[in-house]
PDB file of C-alpha atoms in Angstrom:
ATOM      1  CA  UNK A   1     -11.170  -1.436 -23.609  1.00 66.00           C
ATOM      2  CA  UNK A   2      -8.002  -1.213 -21.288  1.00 88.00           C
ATOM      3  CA  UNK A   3      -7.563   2.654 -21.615  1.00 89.00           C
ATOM      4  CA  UNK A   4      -9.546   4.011 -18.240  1.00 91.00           C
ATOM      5  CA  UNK A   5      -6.561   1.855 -16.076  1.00 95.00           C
ATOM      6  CA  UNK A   6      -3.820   4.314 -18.020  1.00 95.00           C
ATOM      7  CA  UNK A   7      -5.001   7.122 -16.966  1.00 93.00           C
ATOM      8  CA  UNK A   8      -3.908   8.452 -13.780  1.00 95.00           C
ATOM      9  CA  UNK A   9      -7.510   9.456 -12.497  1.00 93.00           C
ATOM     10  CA  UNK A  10      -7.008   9.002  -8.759  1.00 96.00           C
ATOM     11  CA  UNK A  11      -6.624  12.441  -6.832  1.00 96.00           C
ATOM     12  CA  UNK A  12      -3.731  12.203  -4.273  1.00 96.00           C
ATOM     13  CA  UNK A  13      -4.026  15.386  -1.759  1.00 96.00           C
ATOM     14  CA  UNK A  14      -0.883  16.719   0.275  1.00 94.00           C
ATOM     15  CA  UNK A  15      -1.504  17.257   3.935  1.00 92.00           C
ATOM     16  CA  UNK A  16       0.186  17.290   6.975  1.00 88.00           C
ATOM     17  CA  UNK A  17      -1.571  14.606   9.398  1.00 83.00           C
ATOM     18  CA  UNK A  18      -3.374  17.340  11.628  1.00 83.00           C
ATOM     19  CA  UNK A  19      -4.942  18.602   8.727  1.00 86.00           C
ATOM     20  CA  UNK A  20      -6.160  15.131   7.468  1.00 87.00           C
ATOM     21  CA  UNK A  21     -10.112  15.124   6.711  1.00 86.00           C
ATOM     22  CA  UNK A  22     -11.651  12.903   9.065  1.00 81.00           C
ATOM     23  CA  UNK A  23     -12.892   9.642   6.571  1.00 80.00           C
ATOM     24  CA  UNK A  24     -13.084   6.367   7.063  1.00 82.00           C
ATOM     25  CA  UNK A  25     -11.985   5.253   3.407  1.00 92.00           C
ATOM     26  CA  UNK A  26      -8.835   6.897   3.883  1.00 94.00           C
ATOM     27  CA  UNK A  27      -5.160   5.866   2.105  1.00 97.00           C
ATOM     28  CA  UNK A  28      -2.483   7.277   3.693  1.00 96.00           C
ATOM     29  CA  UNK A  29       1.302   7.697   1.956  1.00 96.00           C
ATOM     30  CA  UNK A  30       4.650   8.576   3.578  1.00 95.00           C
ATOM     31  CA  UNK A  31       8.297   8.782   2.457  1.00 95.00           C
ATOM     32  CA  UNK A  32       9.167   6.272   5.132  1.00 94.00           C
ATOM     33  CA  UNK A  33      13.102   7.409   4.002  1.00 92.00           C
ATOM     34  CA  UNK A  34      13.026  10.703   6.051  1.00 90.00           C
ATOM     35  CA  UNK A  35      12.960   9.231   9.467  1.00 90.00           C
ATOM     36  CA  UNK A  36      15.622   9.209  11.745  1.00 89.00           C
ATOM     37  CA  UNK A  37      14.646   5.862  14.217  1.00 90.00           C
ATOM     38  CA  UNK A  38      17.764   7.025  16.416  1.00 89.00           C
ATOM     39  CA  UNK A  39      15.271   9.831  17.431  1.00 87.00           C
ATOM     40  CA  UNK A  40      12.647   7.559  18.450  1.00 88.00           C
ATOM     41  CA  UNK A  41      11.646   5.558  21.549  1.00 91.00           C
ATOM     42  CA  UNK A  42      10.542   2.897  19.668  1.00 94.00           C
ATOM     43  CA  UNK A  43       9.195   1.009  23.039  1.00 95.00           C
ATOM     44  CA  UNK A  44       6.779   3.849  23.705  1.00 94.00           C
ATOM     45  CA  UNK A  45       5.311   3.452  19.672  1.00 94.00           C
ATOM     46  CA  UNK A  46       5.608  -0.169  19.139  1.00 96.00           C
ATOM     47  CA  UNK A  47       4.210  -3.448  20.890  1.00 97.00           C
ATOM     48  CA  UNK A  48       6.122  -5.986  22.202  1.00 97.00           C
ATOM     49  CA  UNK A  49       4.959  -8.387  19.153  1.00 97.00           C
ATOM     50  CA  UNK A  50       6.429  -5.684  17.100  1.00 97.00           C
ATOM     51  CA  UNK A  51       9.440  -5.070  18.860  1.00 97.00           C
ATOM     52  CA  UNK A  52      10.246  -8.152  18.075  1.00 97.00           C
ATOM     53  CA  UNK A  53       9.741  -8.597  14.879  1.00 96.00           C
ATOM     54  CA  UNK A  54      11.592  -5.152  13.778  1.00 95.00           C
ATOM     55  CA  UNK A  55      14.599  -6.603  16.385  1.00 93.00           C
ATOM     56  CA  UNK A  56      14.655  -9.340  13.849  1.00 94.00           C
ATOM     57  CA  UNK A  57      15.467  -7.017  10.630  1.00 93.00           C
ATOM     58  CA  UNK A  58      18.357  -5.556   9.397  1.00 92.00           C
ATOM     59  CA  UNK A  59      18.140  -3.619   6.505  1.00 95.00           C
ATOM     60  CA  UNK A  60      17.165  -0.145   7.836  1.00 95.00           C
ATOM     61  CA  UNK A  61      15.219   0.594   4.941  1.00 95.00           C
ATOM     62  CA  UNK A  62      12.746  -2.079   6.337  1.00 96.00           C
ATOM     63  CA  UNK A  63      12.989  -1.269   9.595  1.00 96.00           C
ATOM     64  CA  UNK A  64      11.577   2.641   8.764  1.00 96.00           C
ATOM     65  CA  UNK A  65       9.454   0.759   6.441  1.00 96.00           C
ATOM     66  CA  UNK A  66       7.852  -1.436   9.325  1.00 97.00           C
ATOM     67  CA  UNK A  67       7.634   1.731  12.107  1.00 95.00           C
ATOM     68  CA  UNK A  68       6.224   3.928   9.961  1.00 95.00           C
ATOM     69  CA  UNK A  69       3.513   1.651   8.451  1.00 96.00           C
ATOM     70  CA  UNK A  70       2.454   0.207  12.572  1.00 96.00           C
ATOM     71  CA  UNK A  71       2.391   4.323  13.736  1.00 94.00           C
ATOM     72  CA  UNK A  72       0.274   5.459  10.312  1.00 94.00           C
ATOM     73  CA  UNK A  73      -2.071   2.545  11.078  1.00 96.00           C
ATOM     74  CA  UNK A  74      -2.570   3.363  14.696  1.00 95.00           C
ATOM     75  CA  UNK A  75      -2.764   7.349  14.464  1.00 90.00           C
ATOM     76  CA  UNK A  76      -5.823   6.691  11.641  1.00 92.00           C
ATOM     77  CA  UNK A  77      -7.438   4.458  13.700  1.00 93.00           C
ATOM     78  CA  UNK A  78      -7.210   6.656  16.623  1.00 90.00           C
ATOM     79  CA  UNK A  79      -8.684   9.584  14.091  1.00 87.00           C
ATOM     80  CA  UNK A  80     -11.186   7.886  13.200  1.00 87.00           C
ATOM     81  CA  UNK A  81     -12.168   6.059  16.338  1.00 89.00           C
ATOM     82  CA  UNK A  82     -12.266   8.718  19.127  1.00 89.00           C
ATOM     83  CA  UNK A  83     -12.849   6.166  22.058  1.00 92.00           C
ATOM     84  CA  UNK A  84      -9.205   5.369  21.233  1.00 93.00           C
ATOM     85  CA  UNK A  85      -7.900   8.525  21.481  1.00 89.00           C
ATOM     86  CA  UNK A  86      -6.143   7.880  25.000  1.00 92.00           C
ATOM     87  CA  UNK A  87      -4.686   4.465  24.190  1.00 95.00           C
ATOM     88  CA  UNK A  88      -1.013   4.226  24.302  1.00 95.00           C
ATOM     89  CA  UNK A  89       0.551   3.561  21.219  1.00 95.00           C
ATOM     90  CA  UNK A  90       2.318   0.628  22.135  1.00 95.00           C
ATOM     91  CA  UNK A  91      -0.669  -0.786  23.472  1.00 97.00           C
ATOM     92  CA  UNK A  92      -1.959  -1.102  19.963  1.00 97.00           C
ATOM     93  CA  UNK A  93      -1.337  -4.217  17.817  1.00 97.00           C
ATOM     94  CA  UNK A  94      -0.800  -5.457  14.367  1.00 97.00           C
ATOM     95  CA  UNK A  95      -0.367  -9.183  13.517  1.00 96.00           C
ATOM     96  CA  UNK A  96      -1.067 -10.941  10.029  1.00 94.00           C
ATOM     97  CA  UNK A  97      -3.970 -13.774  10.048  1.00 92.00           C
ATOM     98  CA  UNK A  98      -3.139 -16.629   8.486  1.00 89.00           C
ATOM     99  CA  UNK A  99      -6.392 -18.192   7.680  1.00 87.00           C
ATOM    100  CA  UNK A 100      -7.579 -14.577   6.450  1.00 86.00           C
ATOM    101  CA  UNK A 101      -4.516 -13.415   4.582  1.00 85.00           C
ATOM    102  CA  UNK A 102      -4.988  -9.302   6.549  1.00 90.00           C
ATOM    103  CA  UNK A 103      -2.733  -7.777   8.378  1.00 94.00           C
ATOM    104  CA  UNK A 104      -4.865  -6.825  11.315  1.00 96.00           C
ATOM    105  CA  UNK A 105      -4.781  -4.036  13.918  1.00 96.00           C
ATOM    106  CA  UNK A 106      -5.859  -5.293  17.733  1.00 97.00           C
ATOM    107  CA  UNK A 107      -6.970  -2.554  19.854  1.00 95.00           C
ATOM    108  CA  UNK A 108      -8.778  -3.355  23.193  1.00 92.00           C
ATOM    109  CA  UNK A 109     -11.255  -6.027  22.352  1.00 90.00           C
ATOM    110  CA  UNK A 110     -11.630  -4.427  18.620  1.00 93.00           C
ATOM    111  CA  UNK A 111      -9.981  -5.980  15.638  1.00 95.00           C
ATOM    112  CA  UNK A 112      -9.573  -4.029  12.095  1.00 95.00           C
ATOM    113  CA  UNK A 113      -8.702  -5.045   9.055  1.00 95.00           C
ATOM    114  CA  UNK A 114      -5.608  -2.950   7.037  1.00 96.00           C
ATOM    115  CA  UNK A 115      -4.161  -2.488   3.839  1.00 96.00           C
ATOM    116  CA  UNK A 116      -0.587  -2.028   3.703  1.00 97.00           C
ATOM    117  CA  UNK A 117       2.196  -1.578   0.876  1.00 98.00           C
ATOM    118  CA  UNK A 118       5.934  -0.335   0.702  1.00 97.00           C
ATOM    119  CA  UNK A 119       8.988  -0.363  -1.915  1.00 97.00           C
ATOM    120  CA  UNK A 120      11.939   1.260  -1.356  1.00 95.00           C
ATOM    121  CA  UNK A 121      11.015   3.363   1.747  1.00 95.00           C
ATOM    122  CA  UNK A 122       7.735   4.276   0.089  1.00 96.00           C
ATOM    123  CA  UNK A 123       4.823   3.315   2.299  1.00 97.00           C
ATOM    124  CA  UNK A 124       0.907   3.534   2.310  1.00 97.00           C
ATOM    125  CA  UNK A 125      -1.698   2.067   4.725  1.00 97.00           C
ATOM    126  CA  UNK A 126      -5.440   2.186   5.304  1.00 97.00           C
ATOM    127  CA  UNK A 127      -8.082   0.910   7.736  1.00 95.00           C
ATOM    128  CA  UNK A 128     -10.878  -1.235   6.256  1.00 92.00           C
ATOM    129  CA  UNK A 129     -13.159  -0.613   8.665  1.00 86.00           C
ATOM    130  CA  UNK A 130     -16.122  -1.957   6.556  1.00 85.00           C
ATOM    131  CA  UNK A 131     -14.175  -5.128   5.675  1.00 86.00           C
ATOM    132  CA  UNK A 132     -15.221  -4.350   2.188  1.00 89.00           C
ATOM    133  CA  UNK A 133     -13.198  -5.674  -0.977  1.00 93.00           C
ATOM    134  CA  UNK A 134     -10.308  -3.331  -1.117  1.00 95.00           C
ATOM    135  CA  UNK A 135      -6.770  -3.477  -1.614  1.00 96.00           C
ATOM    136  CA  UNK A 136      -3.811  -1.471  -2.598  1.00 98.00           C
ATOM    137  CA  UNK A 137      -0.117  -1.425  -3.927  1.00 98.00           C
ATOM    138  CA  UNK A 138       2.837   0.488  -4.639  1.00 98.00           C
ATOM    139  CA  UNK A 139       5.570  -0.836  -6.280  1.00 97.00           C
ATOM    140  CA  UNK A 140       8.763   1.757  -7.784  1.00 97.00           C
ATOM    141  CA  UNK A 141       8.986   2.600 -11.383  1.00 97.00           C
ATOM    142  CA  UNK A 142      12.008   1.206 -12.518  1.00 94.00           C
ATOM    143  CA  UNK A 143      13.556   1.959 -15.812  1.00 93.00           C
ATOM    144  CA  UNK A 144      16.422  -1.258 -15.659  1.00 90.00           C
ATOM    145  CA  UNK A 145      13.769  -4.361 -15.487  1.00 87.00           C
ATOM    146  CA  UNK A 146      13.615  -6.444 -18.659  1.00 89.00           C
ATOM    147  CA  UNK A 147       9.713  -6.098 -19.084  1.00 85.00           C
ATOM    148  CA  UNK A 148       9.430  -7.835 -22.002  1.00 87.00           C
ATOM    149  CA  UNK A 149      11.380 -10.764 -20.582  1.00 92.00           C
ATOM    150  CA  UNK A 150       9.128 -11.142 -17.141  1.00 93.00           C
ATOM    151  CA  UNK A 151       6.088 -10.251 -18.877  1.00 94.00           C
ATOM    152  CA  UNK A 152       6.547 -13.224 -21.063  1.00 95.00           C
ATOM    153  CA  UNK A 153       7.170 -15.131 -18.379  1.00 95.00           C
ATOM    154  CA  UNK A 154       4.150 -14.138 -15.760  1.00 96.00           C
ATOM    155  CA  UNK A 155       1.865 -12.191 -17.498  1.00 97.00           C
ATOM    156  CA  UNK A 156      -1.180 -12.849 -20.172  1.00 97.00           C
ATOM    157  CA  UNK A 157      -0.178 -12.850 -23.751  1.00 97.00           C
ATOM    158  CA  UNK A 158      -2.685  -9.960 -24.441  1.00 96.00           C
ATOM    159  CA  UNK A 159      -0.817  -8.158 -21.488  1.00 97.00           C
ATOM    160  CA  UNK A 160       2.525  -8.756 -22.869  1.00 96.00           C
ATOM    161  CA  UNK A 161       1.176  -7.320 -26.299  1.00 96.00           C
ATOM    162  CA  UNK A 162       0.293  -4.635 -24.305  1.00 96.00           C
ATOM    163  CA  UNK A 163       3.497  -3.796 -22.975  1.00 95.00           C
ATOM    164  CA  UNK A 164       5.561  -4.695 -25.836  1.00 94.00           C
ATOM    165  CA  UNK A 165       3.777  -2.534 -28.686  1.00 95.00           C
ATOM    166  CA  UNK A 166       4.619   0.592 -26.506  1.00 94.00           C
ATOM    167  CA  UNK A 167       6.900   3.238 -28.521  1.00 95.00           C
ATOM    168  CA  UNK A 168       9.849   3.362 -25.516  1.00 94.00           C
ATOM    169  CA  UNK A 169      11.310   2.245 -22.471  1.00 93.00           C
ATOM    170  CA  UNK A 170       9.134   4.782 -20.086  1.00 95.00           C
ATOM    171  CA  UNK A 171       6.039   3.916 -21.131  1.00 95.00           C
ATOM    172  CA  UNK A 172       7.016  -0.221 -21.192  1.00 95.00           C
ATOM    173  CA  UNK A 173       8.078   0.365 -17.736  1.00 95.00           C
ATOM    174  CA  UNK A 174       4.714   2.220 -16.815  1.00 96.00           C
ATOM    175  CA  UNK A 175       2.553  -0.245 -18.466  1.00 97.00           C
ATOM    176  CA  UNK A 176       4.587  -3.294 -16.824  1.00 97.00           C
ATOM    177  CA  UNK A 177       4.206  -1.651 -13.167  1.00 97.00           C
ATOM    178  CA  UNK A 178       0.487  -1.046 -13.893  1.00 98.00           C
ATOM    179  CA  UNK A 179      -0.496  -4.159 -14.616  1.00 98.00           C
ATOM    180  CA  UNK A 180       1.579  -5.187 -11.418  1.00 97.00           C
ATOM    181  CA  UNK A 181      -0.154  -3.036  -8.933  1.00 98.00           C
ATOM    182  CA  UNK A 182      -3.745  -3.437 -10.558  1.00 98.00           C
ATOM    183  CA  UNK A 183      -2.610  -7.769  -9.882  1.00 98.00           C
ATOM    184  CA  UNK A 184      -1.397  -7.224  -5.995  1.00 98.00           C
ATOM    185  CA  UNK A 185      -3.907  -4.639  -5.438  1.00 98.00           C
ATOM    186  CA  UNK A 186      -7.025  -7.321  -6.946  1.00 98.00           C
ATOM    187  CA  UNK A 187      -5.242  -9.937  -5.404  1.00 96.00           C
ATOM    188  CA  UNK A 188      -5.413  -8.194  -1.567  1.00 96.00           C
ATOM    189  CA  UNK A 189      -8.921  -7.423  -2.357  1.00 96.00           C
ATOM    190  CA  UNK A 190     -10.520 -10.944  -3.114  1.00 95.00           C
ATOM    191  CA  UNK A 191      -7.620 -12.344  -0.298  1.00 92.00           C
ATOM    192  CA  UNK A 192      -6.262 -14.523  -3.423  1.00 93.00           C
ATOM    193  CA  UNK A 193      -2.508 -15.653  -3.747  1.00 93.00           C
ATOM    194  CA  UNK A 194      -0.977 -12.741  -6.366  1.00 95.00           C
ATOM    195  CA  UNK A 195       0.240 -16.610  -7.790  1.00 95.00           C
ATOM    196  CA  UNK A 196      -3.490 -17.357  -8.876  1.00 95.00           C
ATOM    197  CA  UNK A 197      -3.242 -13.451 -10.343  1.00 96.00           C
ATOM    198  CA  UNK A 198      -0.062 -13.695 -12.268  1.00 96.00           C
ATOM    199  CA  UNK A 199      -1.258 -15.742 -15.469  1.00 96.00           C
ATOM    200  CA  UNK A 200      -4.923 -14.202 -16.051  1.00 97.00           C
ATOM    201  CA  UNK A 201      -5.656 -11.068 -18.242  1.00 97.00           C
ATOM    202  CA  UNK A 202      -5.889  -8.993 -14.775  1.00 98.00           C
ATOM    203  CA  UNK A 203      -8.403  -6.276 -16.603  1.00 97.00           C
ATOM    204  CA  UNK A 204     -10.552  -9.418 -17.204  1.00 97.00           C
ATOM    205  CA  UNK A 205     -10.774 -10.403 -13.819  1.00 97.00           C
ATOM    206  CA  UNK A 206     -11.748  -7.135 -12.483  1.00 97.00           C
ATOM    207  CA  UNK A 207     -14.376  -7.351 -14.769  1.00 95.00           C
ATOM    208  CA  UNK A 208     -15.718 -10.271 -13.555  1.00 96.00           C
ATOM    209  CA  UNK A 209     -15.487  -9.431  -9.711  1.00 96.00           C
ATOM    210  CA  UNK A 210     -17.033  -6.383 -10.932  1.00 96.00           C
ATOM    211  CA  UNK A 211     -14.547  -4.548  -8.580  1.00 97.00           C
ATOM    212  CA  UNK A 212     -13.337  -0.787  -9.803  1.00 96.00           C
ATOM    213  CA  UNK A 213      -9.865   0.246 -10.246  1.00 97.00           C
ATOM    214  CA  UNK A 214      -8.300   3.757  -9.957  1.00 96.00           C
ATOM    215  CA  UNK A 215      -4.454   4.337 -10.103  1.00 98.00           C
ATOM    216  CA  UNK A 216      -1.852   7.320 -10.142  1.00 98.00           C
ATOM    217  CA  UNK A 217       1.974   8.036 -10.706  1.00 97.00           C
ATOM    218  CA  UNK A 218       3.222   9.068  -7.431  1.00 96.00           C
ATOM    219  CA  UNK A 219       6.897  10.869  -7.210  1.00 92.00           C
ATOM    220  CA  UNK A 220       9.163  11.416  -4.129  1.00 89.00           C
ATOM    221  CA  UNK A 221      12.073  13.731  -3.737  1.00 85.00           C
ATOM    222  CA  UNK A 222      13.972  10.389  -5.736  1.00 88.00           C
ATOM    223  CA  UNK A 223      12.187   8.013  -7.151  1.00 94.00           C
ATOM    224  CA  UNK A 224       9.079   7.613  -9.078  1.00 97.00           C
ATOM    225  CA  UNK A 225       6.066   4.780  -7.970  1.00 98.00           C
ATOM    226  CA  UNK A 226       3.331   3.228  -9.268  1.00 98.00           C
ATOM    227  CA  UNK A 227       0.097   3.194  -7.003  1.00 98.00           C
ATOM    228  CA  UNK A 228      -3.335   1.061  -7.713  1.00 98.00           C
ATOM    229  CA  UNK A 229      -6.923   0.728  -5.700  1.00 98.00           C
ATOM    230  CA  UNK A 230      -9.141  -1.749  -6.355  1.00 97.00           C
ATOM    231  CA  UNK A 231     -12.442  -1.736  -4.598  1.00 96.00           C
ATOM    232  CA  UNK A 232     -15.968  -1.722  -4.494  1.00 93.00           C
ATOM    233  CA  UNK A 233     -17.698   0.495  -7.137  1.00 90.00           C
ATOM    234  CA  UNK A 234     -19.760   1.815  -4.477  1.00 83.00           C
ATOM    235  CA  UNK A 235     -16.953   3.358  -2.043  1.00 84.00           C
ATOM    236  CA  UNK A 236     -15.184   6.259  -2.445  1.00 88.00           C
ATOM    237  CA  UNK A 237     -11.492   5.713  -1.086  1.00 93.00           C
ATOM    238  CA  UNK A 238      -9.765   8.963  -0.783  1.00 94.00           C
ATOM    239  CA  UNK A 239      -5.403   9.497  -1.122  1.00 96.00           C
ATOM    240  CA  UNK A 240      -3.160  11.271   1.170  1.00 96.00           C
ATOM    241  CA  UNK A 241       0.768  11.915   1.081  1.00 95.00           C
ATOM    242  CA  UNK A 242       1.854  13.309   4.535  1.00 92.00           C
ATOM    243  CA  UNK A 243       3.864  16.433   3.966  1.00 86.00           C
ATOM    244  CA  UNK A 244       6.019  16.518   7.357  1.00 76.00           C
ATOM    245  CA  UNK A 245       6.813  13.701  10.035  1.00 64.00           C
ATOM    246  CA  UNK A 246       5.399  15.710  13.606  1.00 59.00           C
ATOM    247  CA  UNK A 247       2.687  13.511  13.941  1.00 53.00           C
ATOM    248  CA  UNK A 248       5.621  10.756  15.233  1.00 58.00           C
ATOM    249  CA  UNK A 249       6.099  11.629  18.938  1.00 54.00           C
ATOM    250  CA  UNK A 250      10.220  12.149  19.181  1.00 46.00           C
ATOM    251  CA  UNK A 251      12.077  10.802  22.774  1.00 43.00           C
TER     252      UNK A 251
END
């Protein structure tokens, strides 16, 4: 019954961002770990609201975490919206709503919903133009976690038989991290608290939303990552990893 999440069905296409097909159900990854910010003008890139908030961080892993997820969210939507094409990157937004739980993108009078997900320097990020049930996450595969102790502790018994009856460590760690992402990535879609998501047999819950689900095992030059869509059955979200970092205007 569980068997079509395990299989690694959803095509992720290298590109370099000039070559990107022009789409609006577009995911976009990045290795967020080979910028250099000291090359940057980050003033000329970012808003103020988002000066200030990566002023606030520390850990640089974050802070290339935060640029690069703000400039991939405004260079798609000035892709895919042409009439944008001559707005200033810092005159573009991106704020979280509260009351909606999206991280939204303000550009002149327009607001957009977005997707976005990191770990470890790893980020992705996509435009829901449509406002359409979707969401997304990437979380690293990591081999030192006790599954079977956090499992027991978050997850649905049926899950934790899931995870536990696998032959070795690899695949406990692959089945933990999928049931993760396919939890964060329903739980952005139907704007629910990943809290509510934690508990419930997450393969039955996509059933009942009746909301598809299509995943992959994405690898960096160092580290290994577990990626998840859910959306509607209708739409056809398509995956990019960015190949180079020219698109970034450097000072």
């Amino acid at each position: 019954m569980t068997a079509h999440f395990f299989n690694n069905a959803l095509t992720i296409t290298p590109t370099d961002f000039a070559n990107l097909p022009k789409g609006k159900s577009t995911v976009l990854l990045f290795d967020a770990n080979t910028l250099s910010l000291a090359n940057y003008n980050l003033a000329s890139l970012l808003s103020e609201f988002e000066l200030t908030v990566i002023n606030r961080r520390k850990n640089q892993i974050a802070k290339k975490e935060y640029v690069a997820s703000r400039l991939l969210l405004k260079l798609l939507v000035k892709s895919t919206h042409p009439e944008f094409s001559n707005v200033p990157l810092n005159a573009i937004n991106t704020s979280f709503n509260q009351s909606t739980a999206k991280l939204e993108l303000h550009i002149n009078e327009c607001v957009i919903n977005t997707c976005i997900s990191h770990s470890h320097g790893f980020v992705g990020v996509a435009l829901n133009l449509e406002s359409e049930a979707f969401g997304f996450d990437l979380e690293k595969i990591s081999l030192t976690r006790p599954f079977e102790k956090l499992a027991k502790h978050f997850y649905h018994t049926d899950e934790v038989t899931l995870i536990t009856s696998q032959p070795n460590t690899q695949s406990q760690a692959n089945t933990f991290f999928r049931i993760w992402t396919l939890k964060e990535s329903l739980a952005k879609a139907t704007s629910r608290p990943i809290a509510k998501l934690l508990s419930p047999n997450v393969f039955n819950e996509l059933t009942l939303v009746s909301l598809a689900a299509s995943s992959q095992v994405v690898n960096t030059q160092t580290e290994t990552f577990d990626l998840t869509l859910v959306h509607k059955k209708s739409t056809d979200w398509r995956c990019f990893v960015l190949t180079d970092v020219s698109l970034i205007p450097i000072r």
